[in-house]
Amino acid sequence: SGSLPSWCYQLTKACPFLFPFEIRRQYFYSTAFGLSRALHRLQQQQGADGNGSMNEREFRVGRLQRQKVRVSRNRILDSAAKVMEMYSSQKAVLEVEYFGEVGTGLGPTLEFYTLLSHDLQKAGLRMWRSNSPDVNTSLDIDPGEKKIGKGVGDLVLAPLGLFPRPWSQSVDSSDGSQLSKITEHFRLLGRVIAKALQDGRLLDLPLSPAFYKLMLGQELDLHDISLFDAEFGKTLQELQALVCRKQYLESIHDR
């Protein structure tokens, strides 16, 4: 609404460590999604804190617009792609119901986001690095005989958090089509995260801190690798230490 002075944004962006997490989250929800959602969230908080008054009708805005969508429980990923393509840019709150099932509202909607979170973690999508060697080395297998993990329904094993799987810059035509599908899945992931933030939903997606840094446009260094693969990161750091030691000894020898 433009009611906040510009220094509020500048201060929270430049010095976030000055503010507790709850304050930063409150500022985010008060400024990121428009006036109607900010007022709606404040009213919800007042009701939860028991601070509502007898005259609260005078200050209450209309309910947020809601958009009901119907999805297939057996094809959550495909259904989510269509739903986000149509409604992710709209301000209406999504309410989900399933084909052939009775019921709508908060329960089915929360279940939808949970099921979608699990589907996005499946090894068969080839989106994420995994501690399972079969998943990370499947690019070296003949395309006609590729087997990813123990099955396409298995979730990626990533105890330190999910991090995108690296791909070679030179891929053949078959892997190129697979890469385009993976790109679409990451685009879907971004839309789902944005919609979940907008609607106040939770996602069961344990993303690694290193991936968050990439999403914020920050560069990764050697030490960040340990955030999603401790063993690999330790090996690289030891190799880096050997290189530095070699360079130091060579500099002494040249004197």
PDB file of N, CA and C in Angstrom, residues 1 24 27 37 40 53 74 76 104 124 187 242:
ATOM      1  N   SER A   1       0.816  -1.210   0.000  1.00  0.00           N
ATOM      2  CA  SER A   1       0.000   0.000   0.000  1.00  0.00           C
ATOM      3  C   SER A   1       0.851   1.262   0.000  1.00  0.00           C
ATOM      4  N   ARG A  24      10.821 -10.877  11.039  1.00  0.00           N
ATOM      5  CA  ARG A  24      11.099 -10.894   9.598  1.00  0.00           C
ATOM      6  C   ARG A  24       9.992 -11.603   8.830  1.00  0.00           C
ATOM      7  N   TYR A  27       7.005  -9.251   8.646  1.00  0.00           N
ATOM      8  CA  TYR A  27       7.238  -8.215   7.640  1.00  0.00           C
ATOM      9  C   TYR A  27       7.050  -8.784   6.234  1.00  0.00           C
ATOM     10  N   ARG A  37      -4.332  -9.732   1.630  1.00  0.00           N
ATOM     11  CA  ARG A  37      -3.767 -10.876   2.353  1.00  0.00           C
ATOM     12  C   ARG A  37      -3.076 -10.431   3.636  1.00  0.00           C
ATOM     13  N   HIS A  40      -5.855  -9.867   6.092  1.00  0.00           N
ATOM     14  CA  HIS A  40      -6.443 -11.156   6.457  1.00  0.00           C
ATOM     15  C   HIS A  40      -5.554 -11.894   7.452  1.00  0.00           C
ATOM     16  N   SER A  53     -12.231  -7.853  19.202  1.00  0.00           N
ATOM     17  CA  SER A  53     -13.122  -6.985  19.965  1.00  0.00           C
ATOM     18  C   SER A  53     -14.556  -7.148  19.474  1.00  0.00           C
ATOM     19  N   ASN A  74      -4.031 -40.376  -8.280  1.00  0.00           N
ATOM     20  CA  ASN A  74      -3.043 -41.272  -8.884  1.00  0.00           C
ATOM     21  C   ASN A  74      -2.084 -40.551  -9.825  1.00  0.00           C
ATOM     22  N   ILE A  76      -0.752 -37.089  -9.214  1.00  0.00           N
ATOM     23  CA  ILE A  76      -0.596 -35.833  -8.488  1.00  0.00           C
ATOM     24  C   ILE A  76       0.318 -34.872  -9.242  1.00  0.00           C
ATOM     25  N   THR A 104     -13.786 -31.466   0.514  1.00  0.00           N
ATOM     26  CA  THR A 104     -12.945 -30.388   0.023  1.00  0.00           C
ATOM     27  C   THR A 104     -12.583 -29.508   1.210  1.00  0.00           C
ATOM     28  N   GLY A 124      13.020 -41.353  -9.598  1.00  0.00           N
ATOM     29  CA  GLY A 124      12.755 -41.512 -11.018  1.00  0.00           C
ATOM     30  C   GLY A 124      12.709 -40.207 -11.785  1.00  0.00           C
ATOM     31  N   ARG A 187      10.612 -25.958 -12.694  1.00  0.00           N
ATOM     32  CA  ARG A 187       9.707 -24.818 -12.853  1.00  0.00           C
ATOM     33  C   ARG A 187       8.431 -25.047 -12.040  1.00  0.00           C
ATOM     34  N   LEU A 242      46.061 -30.222  -0.120  1.00  0.00           N
ATOM     35  CA  LEU A 242      47.262 -30.766  -0.751  1.00  0.00           C
ATOM     36  C   LEU A 242      47.797 -29.836  -1.834  1.00  0.00           C
TER      37      LEU A 242
END
